[in-house]
């Protein structure tokens, strides 16, 4: 009885060794590149921070996906390219009707009167930020070119800047949101902000906005349930960028959500 392999067995062993070597090489390549093809989990794949679908977090905490890759937090300085464009207000307001003015520096931002009027440096201790005014009239305030000079001419005003780190930008946005949230409770007859809605496009790309309600709708000291807002305010953060957007145009919930989402994506 021969101790050698059966006829053809040597070729099978060689093929087996070759296949094993190929699998080992593929695994090594996967470790080097991070590219593995894994079987899908029941009911579909689970998004990861790098590939998760974009979505919004509702007040109940549920996420609604939009089907595109999630953005990543911004880095570097803010430029005018990070600011909201007139097209964001279409179809409610034609982009050709909106005039845009920009400036860089300090000054009053979208802080509400119910929490005292301050400059950005007084609130956050920063030296400067980008200010953008969007208005339907070319007339601007002699004190600030980003503020409409005609009553009712303002569409929106955005203030955005960069912090030294994403953690500091988060701190800034939290402070700005807490300031605005003080206007969610006011004496009846005073204008008031409604409940906070949070959008989350990525772990460090978030926005919180509140609709504005005129005083005649505030009969209990807070915003009425089931009523549409008329514009509002949003606090934005993307990486080390932060911002405040105040919408003067009388936009309802769906339009406000769309505009805030656009501003966040742009930031």
PDB file of C-alpha atoms in Angstrom:
ATOM      1  CA  UNK A   1       0.000   0.000   0.000  1.00  0.00           C
ATOM      2  CA  UNK A   2       1.552   3.210  -1.136  1.00  0.00           C
ATOM      3  CA  UNK A   3       1.933   6.059   1.405  1.00  0.00           C
ATOM      4  CA  UNK A   4       1.684   8.749  -1.311  1.00  0.00           C
ATOM      5  CA  UNK A   5      -1.420  10.732  -2.281  1.00  0.00           C
ATOM      6  CA  UNK A   6      -4.045   9.295  -4.576  1.00  0.00           C
ATOM      7  CA  UNK A   7      -3.935  10.168  -8.224  1.00  0.00           C
ATOM      8  CA  UNK A   8      -4.766  13.811  -8.708  1.00  0.00           C
ATOM      9  CA  UNK A   9      -4.646  14.442  -4.952  1.00  0.00           C
ATOM     10  CA  UNK A  10      -1.532  16.570  -5.193  1.00  0.00           C
ATOM     11  CA  UNK A  11      -3.320  18.994  -7.518  1.00  0.00           C
ATOM     12  CA  UNK A  12      -6.274  19.191  -5.088  1.00  0.00           C
ATOM     13  CA  UNK A  13      -3.962  20.005  -2.204  1.00  0.00           C
ATOM     14  CA  UNK A  14      -2.235  22.684  -4.258  1.00  0.00           C
ATOM     15  CA  UNK A  15      -5.589  24.199  -5.248  1.00  0.00           C
ATOM     16  CA  UNK A  16      -6.746  24.149  -1.616  1.00  0.00           C
ATOM     17  CA  UNK A  17      -3.552  25.827  -0.447  1.00  0.00           C
ATOM     18  CA  UNK A  18      -3.867  28.396  -3.216  1.00  0.00           C
ATOM     19  CA  UNK A  19      -7.459  29.178  -2.212  1.00  0.00           C
ATOM     20  CA  UNK A  20      -6.505  29.527   1.440  1.00  0.00           C
ATOM     21  CA  UNK A  21      -3.639  31.831   0.519  1.00  0.00           C
ATOM     22  CA  UNK A  22      -6.013  33.957  -1.572  1.00  0.00           C
ATOM     23  CA  UNK A  23      -8.451  34.247   1.324  1.00  0.00           C
ATOM     24  CA  UNK A  24      -5.646  35.241   3.679  1.00  0.00           C
ATOM     25  CA  UNK A  25      -4.430  37.844   1.201  1.00  0.00           C
ATOM     26  CA  UNK A  26      -7.960  39.196   0.786  1.00  0.00           C
ATOM     27  CA  UNK A  27      -8.370  39.454   4.548  1.00  0.00           C
ATOM     28  CA  UNK A  28      -5.060  41.268   4.851  1.00  0.00           C
ATOM     29  CA  UNK A  29      -6.109  43.668   2.114  1.00  0.00           C
ATOM     30  CA  UNK A  30      -9.412  44.228   3.888  1.00  0.00           C
ATOM     31  CA  UNK A  31      -7.598  45.103   7.103  1.00  0.00           C
ATOM     32  CA  UNK A  32      -5.402  47.520   5.232  1.00  0.00           C
ATOM     33  CA  UNK A  33      -8.196  49.256   3.348  1.00  0.00           C
ATOM     34  CA  UNK A  34     -11.145  48.780   5.640  1.00  0.00           C
ATOM     35  CA  UNK A  35     -13.237  47.435   2.753  1.00  0.00           C
ATOM     36  CA  UNK A  36     -15.122  44.264   3.631  1.00  0.00           C
ATOM     37  CA  UNK A  37     -18.343  42.982   2.129  1.00  0.00           C
ATOM     38  CA  UNK A  38     -20.457  41.640   4.961  1.00  0.00           C
ATOM     39  CA  UNK A  39     -23.843  39.924   4.722  1.00  0.00           C
ATOM     40  CA  UNK A  40     -26.855  42.164   5.286  1.00  0.00           C
ATOM     41  CA  UNK A  41     -28.627  41.995   8.619  1.00  0.00           C
ATOM     42  CA  UNK A  42     -32.296  40.947   8.720  1.00  0.00           C
ATOM     43  CA  UNK A  43     -34.538  43.763   7.538  1.00  0.00           C
ATOM     44  CA  UNK A  44     -31.736  45.725   5.855  1.00  0.00           C
ATOM     45  CA  UNK A  45     -28.328  47.112   6.733  1.00  0.00           C
ATOM     46  CA  UNK A  46     -27.736  49.259   9.794  1.00  0.00           C
ATOM     47  CA  UNK A  47     -26.238  52.668   8.897  1.00  0.00           C
ATOM     48  CA  UNK A  48     -22.870  53.525  10.412  1.00  0.00           C
ATOM     49  CA  UNK A  49     -21.626  57.039  11.249  1.00  0.00           C
ATOM     50  CA  UNK A  50     -19.631  57.095   8.014  1.00  0.00           C
ATOM     51  CA  UNK A  51     -22.369  55.791   5.731  1.00  0.00           C
ATOM     52  CA  UNK A  52     -25.632  56.384   7.549  1.00  0.00           C
ATOM     53  CA  UNK A  53     -28.513  57.986   5.736  1.00  0.00           C
ATOM     54  CA  UNK A  54     -29.309  61.588   6.488  1.00  0.00           C
ATOM     55  CA  UNK A  55     -32.331  62.185   8.603  1.00  0.00           C
ATOM     56  CA  UNK A  56     -34.106  64.286  11.154  1.00  0.00           C
ATOM     57  CA  UNK A  57     -34.755  63.604  14.770  1.00  0.00           C
ATOM     58  CA  UNK A  58     -38.328  64.351  15.712  1.00  0.00           C
ATOM     59  CA  UNK A  59     -39.355  65.491  19.198  1.00  0.00           C
ATOM     60  CA  UNK A  60     -40.078  61.840  19.977  1.00  0.00           C
ATOM     61  CA  UNK A  61     -36.562  60.833  18.963  1.00  0.00           C
ATOM     62  CA  UNK A  62     -37.390  58.948  15.765  1.00  0.00           C
ATOM     63  CA  UNK A  63     -35.187  59.356  12.712  1.00  0.00           C
ATOM     64  CA  UNK A  64     -36.546  59.897   9.203  1.00  0.00           C
ATOM     65  CA  UNK A  65     -34.003  59.023   6.533  1.00  0.00           C
ATOM     66  CA  UNK A  66     -33.688  60.803   3.221  1.00  0.00           C
ATOM     67  CA  UNK A  67     -31.616  58.144   1.479  1.00  0.00           C
ATOM     68  CA  UNK A  68     -28.374  60.040   0.813  1.00  0.00           C
ATOM     69  CA  UNK A  69     -25.008  59.745   2.497  1.00  0.00           C
ATOM     70  CA  UNK A  70     -24.705  61.726   5.704  1.00  0.00           C
ATOM     71  CA  UNK A  71     -22.608  64.898   5.649  1.00  0.00           C
ATOM     72  CA  UNK A  72     -19.556  65.339   7.783  1.00  0.00           C
ATOM     73  CA  UNK A  73     -18.990  68.173  10.227  1.00  0.00           C
ATOM     74  CA  UNK A  74     -17.380  71.296   8.804  1.00  0.00           C
ATOM     75  CA  UNK A  75     -13.755  72.199   9.435  1.00  0.00           C
ATOM     76  CA  UNK A  76     -11.786  75.370   8.878  1.00  0.00           C
ATOM     77  CA  UNK A  77     -13.097  78.926   8.692  1.00  0.00           C
ATOM     78  CA  UNK A  78     -16.616  80.005   7.758  1.00  0.00           C
ATOM     79  CA  UNK A  79     -16.936  81.838   4.438  1.00  0.00           C
ATOM     80  CA  UNK A  80     -19.904  83.394   2.652  1.00  0.00           C
ATOM     81  CA  UNK A  81     -20.309  80.079   0.817  1.00  0.00           C
ATOM     82  CA  UNK A  82     -21.492  78.591   4.121  1.00  0.00           C
ATOM     83  CA  UNK A  83     -24.382  81.050   4.409  1.00  0.00           C
ATOM     84  CA  UNK A  84     -27.978  80.588   3.305  1.00  0.00           C
ATOM     85  CA  UNK A  85     -28.885  81.563  -0.259  1.00  0.00           C
ATOM     86  CA  UNK A  86     -32.167  83.168  -1.490  1.00  0.00           C
ATOM     87  CA  UNK A  87     -33.134  79.990  -3.356  1.00  0.00           C
ATOM     88  CA  UNK A  88     -33.823  78.320   0.000  1.00  0.00           C
ATOM     89  CA  UNK A  89     -37.027  80.378   0.320  1.00  0.00           C
ATOM     90  CA  UNK A  90     -38.532  79.274  -2.983  1.00  0.00           C
ATOM     91  CA  UNK A  91     -41.378  78.761  -3.796  1.00  0.00           C
ATOM     92  CA  UNK A  92     -42.753  80.932  -0.974  1.00  0.00           C
ATOM     93  CA  UNK A  93     -40.544  83.849  -2.064  1.00  0.00           C
ATOM     94  CA  UNK A  94     -38.890  84.025  -5.466  1.00  0.00           C
ATOM     95  CA  UNK A  95     -35.098  84.213  -5.238  1.00  0.00           C
ATOM     96  CA  UNK A  96     -35.165  87.189  -7.635  1.00  0.00           C
ATOM     97  CA  UNK A  97     -37.108  89.157  -5.031  1.00  0.00           C
ATOM     98  CA  UNK A  98     -34.486  88.710  -2.315  1.00  0.00           C
ATOM     99  CA  UNK A  99     -31.526  91.047  -1.869  1.00  0.00           C
ATOM    100  CA  UNK A 100     -28.458  89.813   0.020  1.00  0.00           C
ATOM    101  CA  UNK A 101     -26.055  91.907   2.073  1.00  0.00           C
ATOM    102  CA  UNK A 102     -23.030  90.593   3.959  1.00  0.00           C
ATOM    103  CA  UNK A 103     -20.603  91.895   6.519  1.00  0.00           C
ATOM    104  CA  UNK A 104     -18.000  90.514   8.905  1.00  0.00           C
ATOM    105  CA  UNK A 105     -17.481  91.651  12.474  1.00  0.00           C
ATOM    106  CA  UNK A 106     -19.404  91.913  15.720  1.00  0.00           C
ATOM    107  CA  UNK A 107     -22.839  93.208  16.525  1.00  0.00           C
ATOM    108  CA  UNK A 108     -26.362  92.296  17.538  1.00  0.00           C
ATOM    109  CA  UNK A 109     -27.390  88.862  16.380  1.00  0.00           C
ATOM    110  CA  UNK A 110     -30.722  87.052  16.408  1.00  0.00           C
ATOM    111  CA  UNK A 111     -31.087  87.200  20.164  1.00  0.00           C
ATOM    112  CA  UNK A 112     -34.677  87.866  21.185  1.00  0.00           C
ATOM    113  CA  UNK A 113     -35.761  90.849  23.212  1.00  0.00           C
ATOM    114  CA  UNK A 114     -37.068  88.588  25.973  1.00  0.00           C
ATOM    115  CA  UNK A 115     -33.487  87.530  26.786  1.00  0.00           C
ATOM    116  CA  UNK A 116     -31.918  91.004  26.433  1.00  0.00           C
ATOM    117  CA  UNK A 117     -30.198  92.520  23.432  1.00  0.00           C
ATOM    118  CA  UNK A 118     -26.496  91.712  23.281  1.00  0.00           C
ATOM    119  CA  UNK A 119     -23.702  91.459  20.776  1.00  0.00           C
ATOM    120  CA  UNK A 120     -22.156  88.171  19.776  1.00  0.00           C
ATOM    121  CA  UNK A 121     -18.925  89.028  21.603  1.00  0.00           C
ATOM    122  CA  UNK A 122     -20.865  89.761  24.783  1.00  0.00           C
ATOM    123  CA  UNK A 123     -22.569  86.397  24.638  1.00  0.00           C
ATOM    124  CA  UNK A 124     -19.771  84.134  23.414  1.00  0.00           C
ATOM    125  CA  UNK A 125     -16.619  86.207  23.731  1.00  0.00           C
ATOM    126  CA  UNK A 126     -15.790  85.851  20.029  1.00  0.00           C
ATOM    127  CA  UNK A 127     -14.150  88.595  17.994  1.00  0.00           C
ATOM    128  CA  UNK A 128     -16.088  88.330  14.772  1.00  0.00           C
ATOM    129  CA  UNK A 129     -18.519  86.357  12.624  1.00  0.00           C
ATOM    130  CA  UNK A 130     -20.233  86.499   9.247  1.00  0.00           C
ATOM    131  CA  UNK A 131     -23.551  88.360   9.121  1.00  0.00           C
ATOM    132  CA  UNK A 132     -25.946  87.951   6.199  1.00  0.00           C
ATOM    133  CA  UNK A 133     -29.214  89.773   5.657  1.00  0.00           C
ATOM    134  CA  UNK A 134     -31.824  88.532   3.183  1.00  0.00           C
ATOM    135  CA  UNK A 135     -34.551  91.081   2.442  1.00  0.00           C
ATOM    136  CA  UNK A 136     -37.111  92.031  -0.156  1.00  0.00           C
ATOM    137  CA  UNK A 137     -36.069  95.691  -0.156  1.00  0.00           C
ATOM    138  CA  UNK A 138     -32.708  97.150  -1.178  1.00  0.00           C
ATOM    139  CA  UNK A 139     -33.018  99.640   1.688  1.00  0.00           C
ATOM    140  CA  UNK A 140     -30.941  98.681   4.711  1.00  0.00           C
ATOM    141  CA  UNK A 141     -30.548 100.057   8.209  1.00  0.00           C
ATOM    142  CA  UNK A 142     -27.949 102.837   8.510  1.00  0.00           C
ATOM    143  CA  UNK A 143     -26.618 101.038  11.596  1.00  0.00           C
ATOM    144  CA  UNK A 144     -26.270  97.592  10.047  1.00  0.00           C
ATOM    145  CA  UNK A 145     -26.452  96.735   6.310  1.00  0.00           C
ATOM    146  CA  UNK A 146     -27.691  93.218   7.109  1.00  0.00           C
ATOM    147  CA  UNK A 147     -30.880  94.595   8.690  1.00  0.00           C
ATOM    148  CA  UNK A 148     -33.793  95.695   6.497  1.00  0.00           C
ATOM    149  CA  UNK A 149     -34.421  99.420   6.449  1.00  0.00           C
ATOM    150  CA  UNK A 150     -38.125  99.016   5.610  1.00  0.00           C
ATOM    151  CA  UNK A 151     -40.631  97.565   8.038  1.00  0.00           C
ATOM    152  CA  UNK A 152     -41.579  94.080   6.873  1.00  0.00           C
ATOM    153  CA  UNK A 153     -38.726  93.973   4.365  1.00  0.00           C
ATOM    154  CA  UNK A 154     -36.701  91.336   6.178  1.00  0.00           C
ATOM    155  CA  UNK A 155     -36.821  87.725   5.015  1.00  0.00           C
ATOM    156  CA  UNK A 156     -34.112  86.249   7.245  1.00  0.00           C
ATOM    157  CA  UNK A 157     -30.820  87.062   8.936  1.00  0.00           C
ATOM    158  CA  UNK A 158     -28.025  84.606   9.614  1.00  0.00           C
ATOM    159  CA  UNK A 159     -24.940  84.908  11.791  1.00  0.00           C
ATOM    160  CA  UNK A 160     -22.266  82.203  11.535  1.00  0.00           C
ATOM    161  CA  UNK A 161     -18.737  81.718  12.776  1.00  0.00           C
ATOM    162  CA  UNK A 162     -16.145  79.085  13.531  1.00  0.00           C
ATOM    163  CA  UNK A 163     -14.955  77.941  16.951  1.00  0.00           C
ATOM    164  CA  UNK A 164     -11.515  76.591  17.763  1.00  0.00           C
ATOM    165  CA  UNK A 165     -12.893  73.058  18.038  1.00  0.00           C
ATOM    166  CA  UNK A 166     -16.116  71.101  17.460  1.00  0.00           C
ATOM    167  CA  UNK A 167     -16.522  70.844  21.242  1.00  0.00           C
ATOM    168  CA  UNK A 168     -16.446  74.617  21.620  1.00  0.00           C
ATOM    169  CA  UNK A 169     -18.883  75.007  18.706  1.00  0.00           C
ATOM    170  CA  UNK A 170     -21.236  72.643  20.512  1.00  0.00           C
ATOM    171  CA  UNK A 171     -20.876  74.732  23.668  1.00  0.00           C
ATOM    172  CA  UNK A 172     -21.650  77.912  21.717  1.00  0.00           C
ATOM    173  CA  UNK A 173     -24.726  76.395  20.065  1.00  0.00           C
ATOM    174  CA  UNK A 174     -26.054  75.088  23.380  1.00  0.00           C
ATOM    175  CA  UNK A 175     -25.684  78.509  24.996  1.00  0.00           C
ATOM    176  CA  UNK A 176     -27.412  80.226  22.082  1.00  0.00           C
ATOM    177  CA  UNK A 177     -30.256  77.712  22.157  1.00  0.00           C
ATOM    178  CA  UNK A 178     -30.762  78.105  25.904  1.00  0.00           C
ATOM    179  CA  UNK A 179     -30.967  81.850  25.427  1.00  0.00           C
ATOM    180  CA  UNK A 180     -33.630  81.572  22.741  1.00  0.00           C
ATOM    181  CA  UNK A 181     -35.574  78.949  24.697  1.00  0.00           C
ATOM    182  CA  UNK A 182     -36.322  81.506  27.431  1.00  0.00           C
ATOM    183  CA  UNK A 183     -38.871  82.938  24.983  1.00  0.00           C
ATOM    184  CA  UNK A 184     -40.961  79.769  24.980  1.00  0.00           C
ATOM    185  CA  UNK A 185     -42.843  81.089  28.015  1.00  0.00           C
ATOM    186  CA  UNK A 186     -44.135  84.662  28.118  1.00  0.00           C
ATOM    187  CA  UNK A 187     -47.082  86.484  29.610  1.00  0.00           C
ATOM    188  CA  UNK A 188     -50.284  86.121  27.544  1.00  0.00           C
ATOM    189  CA  UNK A 189     -50.385  88.634  24.730  1.00  0.00           C
ATOM    190  CA  UNK A 190     -46.592  88.633  24.212  1.00  0.00           C
ATOM    191  CA  UNK A 191     -45.106  86.949  21.168  1.00  0.00           C
ATOM    192  CA  UNK A 192     -43.634  83.567  21.978  1.00  0.00           C
ATOM    193  CA  UNK A 193     -41.574  80.722  20.519  1.00  0.00           C
ATOM    194  CA  UNK A 194     -43.056  77.244  20.175  1.00  0.00           C
ATOM    195  CA  UNK A 195     -41.576  73.883  21.076  1.00  0.00           C
ATOM    196  CA  UNK A 196     -38.094  72.925  19.940  1.00  0.00           C
ATOM    197  CA  UNK A 197     -37.661  70.705  16.878  1.00  0.00           C
ATOM    198  CA  UNK A 198     -34.257  69.087  16.385  1.00  0.00           C
ATOM    199  CA  UNK A 199     -32.719  68.005  13.070  1.00  0.00           C
ATOM    200  CA  UNK A 200     -29.722  65.679  13.040  1.00  0.00           C
ATOM    201  CA  UNK A 201     -27.937  65.050   9.761  1.00  0.00           C
ATOM    202  CA  UNK A 202     -24.838  63.527  11.418  1.00  0.00           C
ATOM    203  CA  UNK A 203     -23.500  63.232  14.981  1.00  0.00           C
ATOM    204  CA  UNK A 204     -21.944  66.701  14.796  1.00  0.00           C
ATOM    205  CA  UNK A 205     -24.292  68.268  12.229  1.00  0.00           C
ATOM    206  CA  UNK A 206     -27.417  69.355  14.112  1.00  0.00           C
ATOM    207  CA  UNK A 207     -29.949  72.160  14.276  1.00  0.00           C
ATOM    208  CA  UNK A 208     -32.697  73.117  16.706  1.00  0.00           C
ATOM    209  CA  UNK A 209     -35.456  75.481  15.690  1.00  0.00           C
ATOM    210  CA  UNK A 210     -38.542  77.065  17.240  1.00  0.00           C
ATOM    211  CA  UNK A 211     -41.464  78.625  15.427  1.00  0.00           C
ATOM    212  CA  UNK A 212     -42.612  82.159  16.278  1.00  0.00           C
ATOM    213  CA  UNK A 213     -46.195  82.983  17.323  1.00  0.00           C
ATOM    214  CA  UNK A 214     -47.679  86.454  17.589  1.00  0.00           C
ATOM    215  CA  UNK A 215     -49.061  87.713  20.871  1.00  0.00           C
ATOM    216  CA  UNK A 216     -52.709  87.288  19.901  1.00  0.00           C
ATOM    217  CA  UNK A 217     -52.132  83.513  19.776  1.00  0.00           C
ATOM    218  CA  UNK A 218     -50.479  83.405  23.195  1.00  0.00           C
ATOM    219  CA  UNK A 219     -53.414  83.120  25.576  1.00  0.00           C
ATOM    220  CA  UNK A 220     -51.892  80.743  28.127  1.00  0.00           C
ATOM    221  CA  UNK A 221     -48.304  81.900  28.465  1.00  0.00           C
ATOM    222  CA  UNK A 222     -46.935  79.555  25.807  1.00  0.00           C
ATOM    223  CA  UNK A 223     -47.376  78.766  22.130  1.00  0.00           C
ATOM    224  CA  UNK A 224     -50.749  77.307  21.112  1.00  0.00           C
ATOM    225  CA  UNK A 225     -50.875  73.653  20.130  1.00  0.00           C
ATOM    226  CA  UNK A 226     -51.974  72.801  16.617  1.00  0.00           C
ATOM    227  CA  UNK A 227     -51.279  76.276  15.179  1.00  0.00           C
ATOM    228  CA  UNK A 228     -48.807  76.982  12.420  1.00  0.00           C
ATOM    229  CA  UNK A 229     -45.846  79.254  13.271  1.00  0.00           C
ATOM    230  CA  UNK A 230     -44.961  82.421  11.408  1.00  0.00           C
ATOM    231  CA  UNK A 231     -41.204  82.142  10.898  1.00  0.00           C
ATOM    232  CA  UNK A 232     -38.938  81.478  13.856  1.00  0.00           C
ATOM    233  CA  UNK A 233     -35.367  80.975  14.989  1.00  0.00           C
ATOM    234  CA  UNK A 234     -32.801  78.183  14.547  1.00  0.00           C
ATOM    235  CA  UNK A 235     -29.449  77.410  16.135  1.00  0.00           C
ATOM    236  CA  UNK A 236     -27.085  75.498  13.842  1.00  0.00           C
ATOM    237  CA  UNK A 237     -23.893  73.488  14.344  1.00  0.00           C
ATOM    238  CA  UNK A 238     -21.678  71.629  11.896  1.00  0.00           C
ATOM    239  CA  UNK A 239     -18.285  70.473  13.140  1.00  0.00           C
ATOM    240  CA  UNK A 240     -16.507  73.594  14.358  1.00  0.00           C
ATOM    241  CA  UNK A 241     -19.060  75.917  12.696  1.00  0.00           C
ATOM    242  CA  UNK A 242     -22.005  77.390  14.575  1.00  0.00           C
ATOM    243  CA  UNK A 243     -24.737  79.833  13.650  1.00  0.00           C
ATOM    244  CA  UNK A 244     -28.072  81.440  14.381  1.00  0.00           C
ATOM    245  CA  UNK A 245     -30.747  81.878  11.737  1.00  0.00           C
ATOM    246  CA  UNK A 246     -33.748  84.109  12.348  1.00  0.00           C
ATOM    247  CA  UNK A 247     -36.560  83.812   9.790  1.00  0.00           C
ATOM    248  CA  UNK A 248     -38.832  86.849   9.563  1.00  0.00           C
ATOM    249  CA  UNK A 249     -40.860  85.590   6.597  1.00  0.00           C
ATOM    250  CA  UNK A 250     -44.118  84.011   7.731  1.00  0.00           C
ATOM    251  CA  UNK A 251     -43.212  80.395   7.028  1.00  0.00           C
ATOM    252  CA  UNK A 252     -45.137  77.434   8.436  1.00  0.00           C
ATOM    253  CA  UNK A 253     -43.756  74.229   9.887  1.00  0.00           C
ATOM    254  CA  UNK A 254     -42.925  72.429   6.632  1.00  0.00           C
ATOM    255  CA  UNK A 255     -41.239  75.475   5.064  1.00  0.00           C
ATOM    256  CA  UNK A 256     -39.299  76.254   8.250  1.00  0.00           C
ATOM    257  CA  UNK A 257     -38.075  72.673   8.446  1.00  0.00           C
ATOM    258  CA  UNK A 258     -36.932  72.832   4.819  1.00  0.00           C
ATOM    259  CA  UNK A 259     -35.135  76.175   5.209  1.00  0.00           C
ATOM    260  CA  UNK A 260     -33.391  75.140   8.433  1.00  0.00           C
ATOM    261  CA  UNK A 261     -32.313  71.849   6.877  1.00  0.00           C
ATOM    262  CA  UNK A 262     -30.890  73.746   3.881  1.00  0.00           C
ATOM    263  CA  UNK A 263     -29.021  76.178   6.121  1.00  0.00           C
ATOM    264  CA  UNK A 264     -27.577  73.308   8.143  1.00  0.00           C
ATOM    265  CA  UNK A 265     -26.430  71.467   5.026  1.00  0.00           C
ATOM    266  CA  UNK A 266     -24.812  74.672   3.745  1.00  0.00           C
ATOM    267  CA  UNK A 267     -23.040  75.442   7.035  1.00  0.00           C
TER     268      UNK A 267
END
